[in-house]
XYZ file of C-alpha atoms in Angstrom:
580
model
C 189.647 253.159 95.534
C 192.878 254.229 96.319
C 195.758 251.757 97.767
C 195.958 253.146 101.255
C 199.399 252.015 103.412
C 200.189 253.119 106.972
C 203.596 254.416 107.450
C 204.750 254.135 111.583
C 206.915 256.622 113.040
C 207.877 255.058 116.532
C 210.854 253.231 116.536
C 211.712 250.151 118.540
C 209.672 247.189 119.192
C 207.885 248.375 122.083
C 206.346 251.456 120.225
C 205.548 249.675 117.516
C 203.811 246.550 119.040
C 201.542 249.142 121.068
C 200.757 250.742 117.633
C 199.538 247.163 116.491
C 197.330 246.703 119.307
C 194.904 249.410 118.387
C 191.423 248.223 118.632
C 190.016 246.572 115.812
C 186.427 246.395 113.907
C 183.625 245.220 116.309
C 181.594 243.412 113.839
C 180.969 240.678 115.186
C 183.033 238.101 112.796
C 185.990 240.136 113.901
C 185.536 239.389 117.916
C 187.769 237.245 119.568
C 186.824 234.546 121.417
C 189.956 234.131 123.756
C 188.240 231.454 125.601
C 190.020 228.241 124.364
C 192.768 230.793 122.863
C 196.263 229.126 124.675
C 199.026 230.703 122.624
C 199.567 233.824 120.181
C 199.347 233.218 116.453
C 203.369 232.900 116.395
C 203.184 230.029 119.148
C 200.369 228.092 117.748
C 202.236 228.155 114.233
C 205.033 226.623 115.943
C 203.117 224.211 118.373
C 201.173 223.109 115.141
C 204.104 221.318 113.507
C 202.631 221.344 110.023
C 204.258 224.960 108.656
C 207.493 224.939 109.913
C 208.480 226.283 106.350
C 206.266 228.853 106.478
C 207.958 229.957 110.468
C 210.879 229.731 108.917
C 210.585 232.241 106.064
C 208.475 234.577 108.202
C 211.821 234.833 110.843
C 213.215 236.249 108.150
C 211.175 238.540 106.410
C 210.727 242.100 107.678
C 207.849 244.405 108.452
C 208.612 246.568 105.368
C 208.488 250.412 106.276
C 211.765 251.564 104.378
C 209.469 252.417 101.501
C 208.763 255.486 103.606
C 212.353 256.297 104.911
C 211.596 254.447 108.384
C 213.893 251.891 109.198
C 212.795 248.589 109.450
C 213.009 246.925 112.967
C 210.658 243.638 113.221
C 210.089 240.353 111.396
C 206.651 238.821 111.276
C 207.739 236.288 113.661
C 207.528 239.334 116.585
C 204.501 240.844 114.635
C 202.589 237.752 114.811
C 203.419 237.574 118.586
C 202.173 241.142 119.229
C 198.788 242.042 120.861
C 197.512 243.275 116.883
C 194.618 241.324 115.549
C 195.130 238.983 112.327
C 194.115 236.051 110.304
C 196.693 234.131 108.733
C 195.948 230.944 105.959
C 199.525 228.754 106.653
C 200.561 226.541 104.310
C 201.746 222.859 105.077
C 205.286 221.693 105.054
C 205.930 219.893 101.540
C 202.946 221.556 99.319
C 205.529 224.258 97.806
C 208.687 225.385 97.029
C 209.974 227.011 100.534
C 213.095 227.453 99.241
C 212.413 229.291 96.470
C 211.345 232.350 98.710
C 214.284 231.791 101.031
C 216.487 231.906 98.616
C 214.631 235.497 97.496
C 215.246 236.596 101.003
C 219.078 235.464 101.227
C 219.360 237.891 97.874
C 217.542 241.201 99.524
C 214.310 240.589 97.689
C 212.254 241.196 100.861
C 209.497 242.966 99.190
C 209.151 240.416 96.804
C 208.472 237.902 99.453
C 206.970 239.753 101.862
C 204.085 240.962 99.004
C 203.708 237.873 97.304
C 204.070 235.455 99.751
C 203.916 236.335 103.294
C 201.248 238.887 103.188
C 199.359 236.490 100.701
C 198.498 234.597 103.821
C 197.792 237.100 106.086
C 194.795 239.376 106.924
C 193.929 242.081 109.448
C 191.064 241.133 111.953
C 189.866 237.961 112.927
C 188.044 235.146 110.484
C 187.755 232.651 113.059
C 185.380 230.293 110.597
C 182.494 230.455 112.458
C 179.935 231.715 110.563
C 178.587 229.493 107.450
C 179.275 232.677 104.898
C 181.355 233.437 101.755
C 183.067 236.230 102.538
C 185.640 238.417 100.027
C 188.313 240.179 102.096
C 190.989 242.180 101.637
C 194.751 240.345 102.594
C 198.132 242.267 104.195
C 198.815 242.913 100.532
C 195.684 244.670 99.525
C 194.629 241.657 97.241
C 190.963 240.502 97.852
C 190.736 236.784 98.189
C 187.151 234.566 99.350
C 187.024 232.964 101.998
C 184.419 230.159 101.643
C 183.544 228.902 105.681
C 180.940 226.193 103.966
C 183.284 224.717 101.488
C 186.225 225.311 103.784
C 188.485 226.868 101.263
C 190.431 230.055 101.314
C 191.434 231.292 97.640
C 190.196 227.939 96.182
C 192.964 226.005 98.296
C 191.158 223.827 100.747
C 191.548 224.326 104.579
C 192.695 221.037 106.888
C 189.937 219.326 107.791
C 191.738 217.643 110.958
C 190.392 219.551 113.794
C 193.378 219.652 115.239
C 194.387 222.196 112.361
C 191.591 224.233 111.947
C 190.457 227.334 112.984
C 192.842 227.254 116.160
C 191.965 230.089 117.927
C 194.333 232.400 119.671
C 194.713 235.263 121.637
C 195.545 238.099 118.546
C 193.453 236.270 116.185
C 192.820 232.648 113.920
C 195.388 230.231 112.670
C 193.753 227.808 109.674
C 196.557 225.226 107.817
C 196.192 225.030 104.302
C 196.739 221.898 102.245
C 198.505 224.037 99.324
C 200.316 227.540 98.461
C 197.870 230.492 98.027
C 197.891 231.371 94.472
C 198.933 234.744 94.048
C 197.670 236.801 91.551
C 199.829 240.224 90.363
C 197.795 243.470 89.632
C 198.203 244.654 85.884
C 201.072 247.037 87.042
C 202.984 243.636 88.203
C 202.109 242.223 85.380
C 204.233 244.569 83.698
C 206.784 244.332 86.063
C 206.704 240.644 86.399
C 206.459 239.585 82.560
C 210.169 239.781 81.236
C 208.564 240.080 77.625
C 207.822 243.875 79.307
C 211.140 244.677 81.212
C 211.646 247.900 78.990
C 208.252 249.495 80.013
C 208.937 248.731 83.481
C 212.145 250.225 83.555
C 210.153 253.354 82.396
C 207.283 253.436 84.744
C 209.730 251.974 87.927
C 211.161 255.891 88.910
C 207.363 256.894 88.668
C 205.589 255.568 91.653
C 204.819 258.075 94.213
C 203.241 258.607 97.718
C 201.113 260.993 98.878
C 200.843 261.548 102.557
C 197.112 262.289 103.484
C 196.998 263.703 107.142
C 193.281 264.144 107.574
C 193.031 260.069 107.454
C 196.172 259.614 109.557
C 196.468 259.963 113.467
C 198.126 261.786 115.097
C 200.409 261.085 118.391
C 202.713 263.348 120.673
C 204.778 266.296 119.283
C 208.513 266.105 119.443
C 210.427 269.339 119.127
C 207.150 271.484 117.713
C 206.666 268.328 115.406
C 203.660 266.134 114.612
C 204.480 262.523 115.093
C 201.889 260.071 113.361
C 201.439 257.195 115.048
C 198.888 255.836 112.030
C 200.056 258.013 108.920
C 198.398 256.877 105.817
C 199.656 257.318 102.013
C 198.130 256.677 98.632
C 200.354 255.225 96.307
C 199.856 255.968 92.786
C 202.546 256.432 89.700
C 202.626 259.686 87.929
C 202.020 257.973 84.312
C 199.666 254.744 84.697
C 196.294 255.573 85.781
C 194.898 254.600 89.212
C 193.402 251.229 87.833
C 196.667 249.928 87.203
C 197.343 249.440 90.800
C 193.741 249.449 92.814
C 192.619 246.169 93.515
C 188.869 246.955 93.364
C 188.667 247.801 89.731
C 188.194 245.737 86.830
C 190.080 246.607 83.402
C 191.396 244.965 80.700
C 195.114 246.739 79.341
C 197.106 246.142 76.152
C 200.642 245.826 77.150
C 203.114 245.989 74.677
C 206.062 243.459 74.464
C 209.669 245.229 74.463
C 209.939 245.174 70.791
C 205.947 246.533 70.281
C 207.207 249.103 72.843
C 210.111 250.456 71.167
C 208.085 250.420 67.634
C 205.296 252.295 69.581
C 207.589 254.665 70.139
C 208.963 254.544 66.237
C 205.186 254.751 65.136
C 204.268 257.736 67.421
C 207.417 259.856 67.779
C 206.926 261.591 63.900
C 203.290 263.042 65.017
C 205.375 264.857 67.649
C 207.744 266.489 65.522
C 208.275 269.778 67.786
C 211.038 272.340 66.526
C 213.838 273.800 68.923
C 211.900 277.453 68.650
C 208.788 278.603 67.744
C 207.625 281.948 66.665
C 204.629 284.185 67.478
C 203.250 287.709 67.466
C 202.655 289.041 70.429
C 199.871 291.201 70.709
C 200.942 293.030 73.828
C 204.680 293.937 72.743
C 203.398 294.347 69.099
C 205.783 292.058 67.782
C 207.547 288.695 67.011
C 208.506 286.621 69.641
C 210.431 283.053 69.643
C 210.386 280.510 72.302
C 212.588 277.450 72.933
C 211.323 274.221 73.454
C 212.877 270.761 74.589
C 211.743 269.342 71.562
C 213.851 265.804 71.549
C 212.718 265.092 75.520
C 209.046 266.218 74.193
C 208.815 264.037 71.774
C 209.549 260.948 73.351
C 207.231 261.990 76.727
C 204.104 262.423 74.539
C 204.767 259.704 72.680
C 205.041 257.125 75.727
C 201.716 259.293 76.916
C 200.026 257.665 73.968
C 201.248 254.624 74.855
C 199.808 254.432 78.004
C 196.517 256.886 77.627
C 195.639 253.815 74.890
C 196.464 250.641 77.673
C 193.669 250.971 80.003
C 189.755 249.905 79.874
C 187.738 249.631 82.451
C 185.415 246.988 82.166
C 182.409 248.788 83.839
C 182.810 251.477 80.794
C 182.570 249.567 78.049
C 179.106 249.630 76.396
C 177.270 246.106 76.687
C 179.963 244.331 78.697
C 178.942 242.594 81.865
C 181.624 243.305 83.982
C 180.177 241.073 87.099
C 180.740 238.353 85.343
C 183.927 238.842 83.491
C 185.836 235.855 82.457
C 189.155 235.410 80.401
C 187.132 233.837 77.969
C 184.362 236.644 77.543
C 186.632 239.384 77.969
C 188.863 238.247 74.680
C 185.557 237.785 73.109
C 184.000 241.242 73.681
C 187.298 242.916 72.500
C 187.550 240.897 69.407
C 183.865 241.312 68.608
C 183.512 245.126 69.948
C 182.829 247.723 67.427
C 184.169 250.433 69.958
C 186.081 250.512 73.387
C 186.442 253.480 75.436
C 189.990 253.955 76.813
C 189.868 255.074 80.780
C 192.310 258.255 79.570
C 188.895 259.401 77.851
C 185.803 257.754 79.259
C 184.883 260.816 81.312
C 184.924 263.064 77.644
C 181.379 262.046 76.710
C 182.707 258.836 74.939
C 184.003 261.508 72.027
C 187.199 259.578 71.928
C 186.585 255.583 70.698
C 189.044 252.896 69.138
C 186.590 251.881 66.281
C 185.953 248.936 63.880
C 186.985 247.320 62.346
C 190.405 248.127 64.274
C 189.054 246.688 68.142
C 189.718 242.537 66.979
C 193.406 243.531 65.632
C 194.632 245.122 68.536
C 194.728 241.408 70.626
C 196.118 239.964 67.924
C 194.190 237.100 68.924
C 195.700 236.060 71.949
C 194.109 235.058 74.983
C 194.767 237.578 78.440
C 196.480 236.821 81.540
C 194.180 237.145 84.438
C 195.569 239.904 86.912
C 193.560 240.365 90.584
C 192.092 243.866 89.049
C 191.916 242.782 85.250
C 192.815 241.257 82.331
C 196.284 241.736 80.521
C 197.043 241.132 76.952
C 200.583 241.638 76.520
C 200.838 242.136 72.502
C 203.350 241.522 70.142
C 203.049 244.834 67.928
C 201.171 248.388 68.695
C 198.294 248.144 66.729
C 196.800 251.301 67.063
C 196.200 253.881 64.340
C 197.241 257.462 64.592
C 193.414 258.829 64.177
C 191.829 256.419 66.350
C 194.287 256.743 69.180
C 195.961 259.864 69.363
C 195.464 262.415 66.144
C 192.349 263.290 66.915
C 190.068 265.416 65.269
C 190.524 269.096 66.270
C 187.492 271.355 66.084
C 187.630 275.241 66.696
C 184.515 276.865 67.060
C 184.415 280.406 65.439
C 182.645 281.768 68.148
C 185.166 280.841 70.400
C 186.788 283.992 70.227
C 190.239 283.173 72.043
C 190.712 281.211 68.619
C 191.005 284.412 66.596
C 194.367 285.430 65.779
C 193.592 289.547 65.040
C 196.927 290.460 63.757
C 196.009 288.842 60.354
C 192.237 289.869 60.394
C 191.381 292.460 58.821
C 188.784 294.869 57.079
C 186.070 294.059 60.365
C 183.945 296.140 61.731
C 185.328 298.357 64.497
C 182.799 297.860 66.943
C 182.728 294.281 66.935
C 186.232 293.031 65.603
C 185.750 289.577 67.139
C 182.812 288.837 65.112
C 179.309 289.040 66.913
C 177.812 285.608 68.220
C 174.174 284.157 67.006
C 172.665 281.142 69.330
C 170.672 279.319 67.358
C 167.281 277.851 69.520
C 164.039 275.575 68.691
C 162.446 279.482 68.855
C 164.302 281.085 66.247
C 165.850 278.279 63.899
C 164.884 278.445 60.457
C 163.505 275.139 59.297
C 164.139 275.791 56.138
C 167.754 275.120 56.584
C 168.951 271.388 56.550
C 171.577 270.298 58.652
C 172.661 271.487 62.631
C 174.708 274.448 64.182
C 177.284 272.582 66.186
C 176.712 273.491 69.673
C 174.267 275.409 68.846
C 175.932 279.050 67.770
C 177.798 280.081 65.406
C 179.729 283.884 64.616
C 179.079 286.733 62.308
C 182.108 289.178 60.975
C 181.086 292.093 59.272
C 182.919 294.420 57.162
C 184.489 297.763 57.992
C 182.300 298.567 55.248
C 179.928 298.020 52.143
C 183.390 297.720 49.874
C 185.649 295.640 52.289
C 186.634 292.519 52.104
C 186.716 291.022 55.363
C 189.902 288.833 56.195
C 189.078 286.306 59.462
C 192.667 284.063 60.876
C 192.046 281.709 63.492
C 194.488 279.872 65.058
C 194.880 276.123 64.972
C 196.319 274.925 68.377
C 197.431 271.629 69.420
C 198.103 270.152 65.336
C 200.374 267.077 65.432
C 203.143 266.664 62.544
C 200.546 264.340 60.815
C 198.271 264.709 58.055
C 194.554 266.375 57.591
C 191.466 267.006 56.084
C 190.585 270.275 56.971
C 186.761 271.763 56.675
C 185.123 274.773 57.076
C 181.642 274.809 58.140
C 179.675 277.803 57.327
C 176.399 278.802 58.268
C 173.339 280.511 55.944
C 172.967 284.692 56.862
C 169.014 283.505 57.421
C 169.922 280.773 60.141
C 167.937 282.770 62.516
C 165.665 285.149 60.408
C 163.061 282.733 58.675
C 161.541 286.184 56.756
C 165.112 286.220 54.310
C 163.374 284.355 51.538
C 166.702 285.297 49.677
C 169.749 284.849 51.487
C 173.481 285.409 50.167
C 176.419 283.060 50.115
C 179.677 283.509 51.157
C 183.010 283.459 48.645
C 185.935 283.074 49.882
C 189.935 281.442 49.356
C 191.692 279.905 51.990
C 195.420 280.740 53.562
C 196.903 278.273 55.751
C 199.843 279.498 57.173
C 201.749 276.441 59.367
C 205.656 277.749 59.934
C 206.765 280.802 61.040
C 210.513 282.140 60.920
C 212.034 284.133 64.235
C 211.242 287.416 61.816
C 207.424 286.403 61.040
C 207.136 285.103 57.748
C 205.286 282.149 57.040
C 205.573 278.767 55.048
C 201.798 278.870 53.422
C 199.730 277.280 51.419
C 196.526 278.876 49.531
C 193.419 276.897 48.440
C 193.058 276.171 44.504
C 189.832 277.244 44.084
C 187.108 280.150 45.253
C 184.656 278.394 47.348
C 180.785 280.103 47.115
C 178.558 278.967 50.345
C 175.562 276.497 49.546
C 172.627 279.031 51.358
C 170.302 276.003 51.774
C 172.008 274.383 54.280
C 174.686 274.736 57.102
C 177.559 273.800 54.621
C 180.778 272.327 55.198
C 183.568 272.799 52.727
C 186.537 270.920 52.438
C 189.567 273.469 52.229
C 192.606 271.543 52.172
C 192.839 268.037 51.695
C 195.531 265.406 52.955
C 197.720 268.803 54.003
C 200.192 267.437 56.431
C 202.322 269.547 58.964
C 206.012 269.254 59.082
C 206.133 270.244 62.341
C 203.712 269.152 65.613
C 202.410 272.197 68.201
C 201.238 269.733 70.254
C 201.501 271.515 73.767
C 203.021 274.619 72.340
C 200.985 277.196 74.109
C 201.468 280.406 71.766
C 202.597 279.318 68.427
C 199.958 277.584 66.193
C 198.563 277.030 62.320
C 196.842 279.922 61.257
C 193.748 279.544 58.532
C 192.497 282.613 57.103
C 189.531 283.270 55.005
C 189.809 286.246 52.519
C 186.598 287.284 51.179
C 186.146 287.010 47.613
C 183.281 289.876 46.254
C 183.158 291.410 43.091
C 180.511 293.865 41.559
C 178.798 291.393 39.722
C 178.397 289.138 42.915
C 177.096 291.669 44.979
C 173.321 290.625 43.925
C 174.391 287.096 45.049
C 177.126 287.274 48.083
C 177.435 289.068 51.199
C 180.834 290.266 52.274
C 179.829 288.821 55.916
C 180.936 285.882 56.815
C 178.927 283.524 59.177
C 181.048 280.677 60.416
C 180.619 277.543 62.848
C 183.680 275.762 62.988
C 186.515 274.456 61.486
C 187.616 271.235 61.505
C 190.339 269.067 61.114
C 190.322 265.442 60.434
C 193.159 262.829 61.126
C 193.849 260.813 58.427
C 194.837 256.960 58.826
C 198.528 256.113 58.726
């Protein structure tokens, strides 16, 4: 769920106390009972004599709007004292340090106080403490906190039991006294912003919080010159790098948060597999020639590699396979990702689970160390960034030959006219030959036929997306009687293997050939390795023309004609990450 805050437009005290009378919920733990009500919540916090602190810091502290450009105009002492509805948990003179948030105050940290304190203590609607029930609701901050009516306890901190002090009813809500402080608990994006062991990430993430006005859940009041003003206008905050979960209080996740120096030597570790060039060359098909862009390859490099960082920090609890999330503890949580044998990152959990961090790597990336409970999660903030490249962000890269968009036709050559992009078999439980070990990745794979009986067919696919790392890379290749059980006699396919990976402005590539002739195995769906431990110089990670190309030149000589077909029936390629 999205972090919803109202934004008010009127200005002045009288427009905005109307605004915070609007009717509230009518369940019936929210009524007011006005009956014995004598005072507003502001005069009965006063009368009470037991949170005079607590008066005192709320004078002070402001309604904060000037997140949204609004200037601010009220302290809680007049919000308190206006006709809106609340709750608010006080607590008692000499059970914590008041001076600690006026001093916060007296050096402009309103928000600070005003979020972690003030609004701690507060909630909208009335919890007068009649009802026998446990309840979980959500606080003026957007934390959730229990409210336990049988026990008498809000948070865990017990309630006064002197009558005098509890549940005092009055006439925009309930006053309780607490014996202690509410204990606040930060979100795993304060945690980062709170831990000084993570002051560089925050610095990075601070110029990244946004919010986005939604207008169908906001309501609108009179028009002032031709303009809209919203009387209840409603935002979602959200930050344009850390996911949602970061932030939302009803989610449960567990995050690995780097310390400032496993930040900066995440940022050592990843930057190399990023290694863009200033310009990169490609032929364009409609102009018939070369073409070089520019990139901003420095600026690049660092913003995908603090992407990794980050697409590798969150997990949502309710994702990960065999966790019981409803009943997560510190203690079980630091288990299960010590003892896991794969977690699925939230950047990727809606892929299928195709992108894991596996053992034995999941019980050295805590390092050990126990997590600091957050109000949506668990945080371990870690001393190094123990991730590995193909397990976290070199993934495997698959193109599948029928894919046609993959084909780069200015180096194929010697196909057949009417179908130079290769014609496409789909392989079904109807016309599979069983005979054939092994399975068609998705299920199809392409044919390329010669121009004629004497060519020899040349097929160049490009390779987007390849970081500056190193690969395996494999061809898989399918049987010519995948389909057509009656070819008691199929032919293999020969073939070398060009991999072309730099490209100067006039065209010509750096390139590397295979050593050897590779001949198809016709008994099953074969995969070949073509180049082994080949690593780019240079990333095209996001480069959305330029790429790799790997070409296939068939090999066929008149002695092999008996034995191999000059078509050449082809699944995939694919390109494995090594460790580094």
């Amino acid at each position: 769920m999205k972090k919803i805050s109202i934004k008010w437009f009127k200005s002045g005290l009288i427009g905005l106390l109307a605004i915070f009378g609007m009717a509230s919920c009518s369940d019936d733990h929210f009524d007011l009972n006005t009956t014995n009500a004598t005072g507003t919540l502001w005069e009965n916090l006063v009368a009470s004599g037991q949170a005079d602190d607590f008066t005192k810091i709320l004078e002070k502290t402001i309604v904060n709007k000037k997140s949204y450009g609004i200037p601010a105009t009220i302290t809680y002492k007049e919000l308190l004292n206006s006709p809106r509805v609340f709750t608010v948990w006080a607590p008692k003179d000499g059970t914590y340090d008041a001076q600690k948030w006026l001093d916060l105050l007296a050096e402009g940290k309103n928000e600070v106080v005003e979020k972690q304190f003030v609004r701690n203590h507060i909630a909208n609607y009335n919890y007068s403490g009649a009802y026998a029930k446990v309840e979980k609701i959500m606080l003026y901050n957007s934390k959730y906190a229990e409210y336990n009516v049988p026990e008498n306890t809000f948070k865990g901190v017990s309630i006064s039991s002197d009558p005098k002090f509890k549940n005092i009813p009055s006439t925009n809500g309930t006053l309780h006294i607490l014996e202690n402080i509410a204990p606040y608990a930060p979100s795993l994006r304060e945690v980062i912003e709170t831990e000084t062991s993570t002051s560089d990430m925050y610095e990075y993430i601070l110029d990244k919080d946004t919010l986005m006005f939604i207008e169908w859940l906001s309501t609108e009041g009179s028009t002032v010159n031709g303009k809209i003003q919203y009387v209840d206008s409603y935002f979602v905050e959200s930050n344009k790098i850390l996911p949602s979960i970061a932030m939302n209080e009803d989610s449960i996740s567990a995050a690995f948060i780097p310390c400032n120096t496993a930040w900066q030597e995440a940022i050592a570790k990843i930057e190399p597999f990023f290694n863009l060039k200033n310009k990169y060359t490609y032929f364009d098909e409609d102009l018939n020639k070369f073409v070089t862009d520019s990139v901003r390859a420095d600026s690049l490099k660092e913003l995908y590699a603090k992407r990794v960082i980050f697409n590798n920090m969150f997990y949502s609890l309710r994702e990960q396979p065999g966790f019981n999330y409803e009943d997560a503890t510190v203690s079980s949580v630091k288990n299960f990702f010590e003892t896991a044998d794969s977690l699925v990152s939230t950047a990727y959990y809606l892929s299928s689970y195709e992108y894991h961090q596996h053992a034995p790597y999941c019980n050295t990336l805590t390092e050990g160390k126990t997590p600091l409970e957050a109000s949506n999660g668990y945080a371990f903030i870690t001393d190094h960034f123990n991730f590995h490249a193909n397990k976290a962000w070199q993934y495997d890269i698959v193109i599948e030959a029928e894919h046609t968009f993959y084909l780069n036709q200015h180096y194929c050559n010697y196909l057949l006219s009417s179908s130079p992009s290769g014609i496409r078999h789909q392989v079904t439980d109807g016309n599979r030959n069983d005979s054939v070990q092994g399975r068609v990745r998705s299920n199809a794979y392409q044919e390329f036929a010669p121009s004629s009986s004497a060519s020899k067919p040349v097929v160049s696919f490009n390779i987007p997306n390849v970081l500056s790392g190193t690969y395996d890379i494999y061809g898989v290749f399918v049987p010519e009687n995948m389909t057509d059980p009656s070819n008691m006699t199929p032919k293999a396919n020969k073939f070398t293997a060009t991999l072309m990976y730099d490209f100067d402005a006039k065209g010509k590539a750096s390139e590397i050939k295979s050593e050897e002739t590779f001949v198809t195995n016709t008994s099953k769906v074969d995969t070949i390795l073509l180049f082994k431990d080949f690593k780019f110089p240079y990333s095209y990670y996001g480069v959305s023309k330029s790429a790799p190309v790997l070409s296939l030149q068939t090999v066929l000589s008149v002695a092999d004609r008996k034995t191999i077909t000059p078509t050449l029936y082809i699944d995939c390629f694919i390109l494995k990450g090594k460790d580094e």
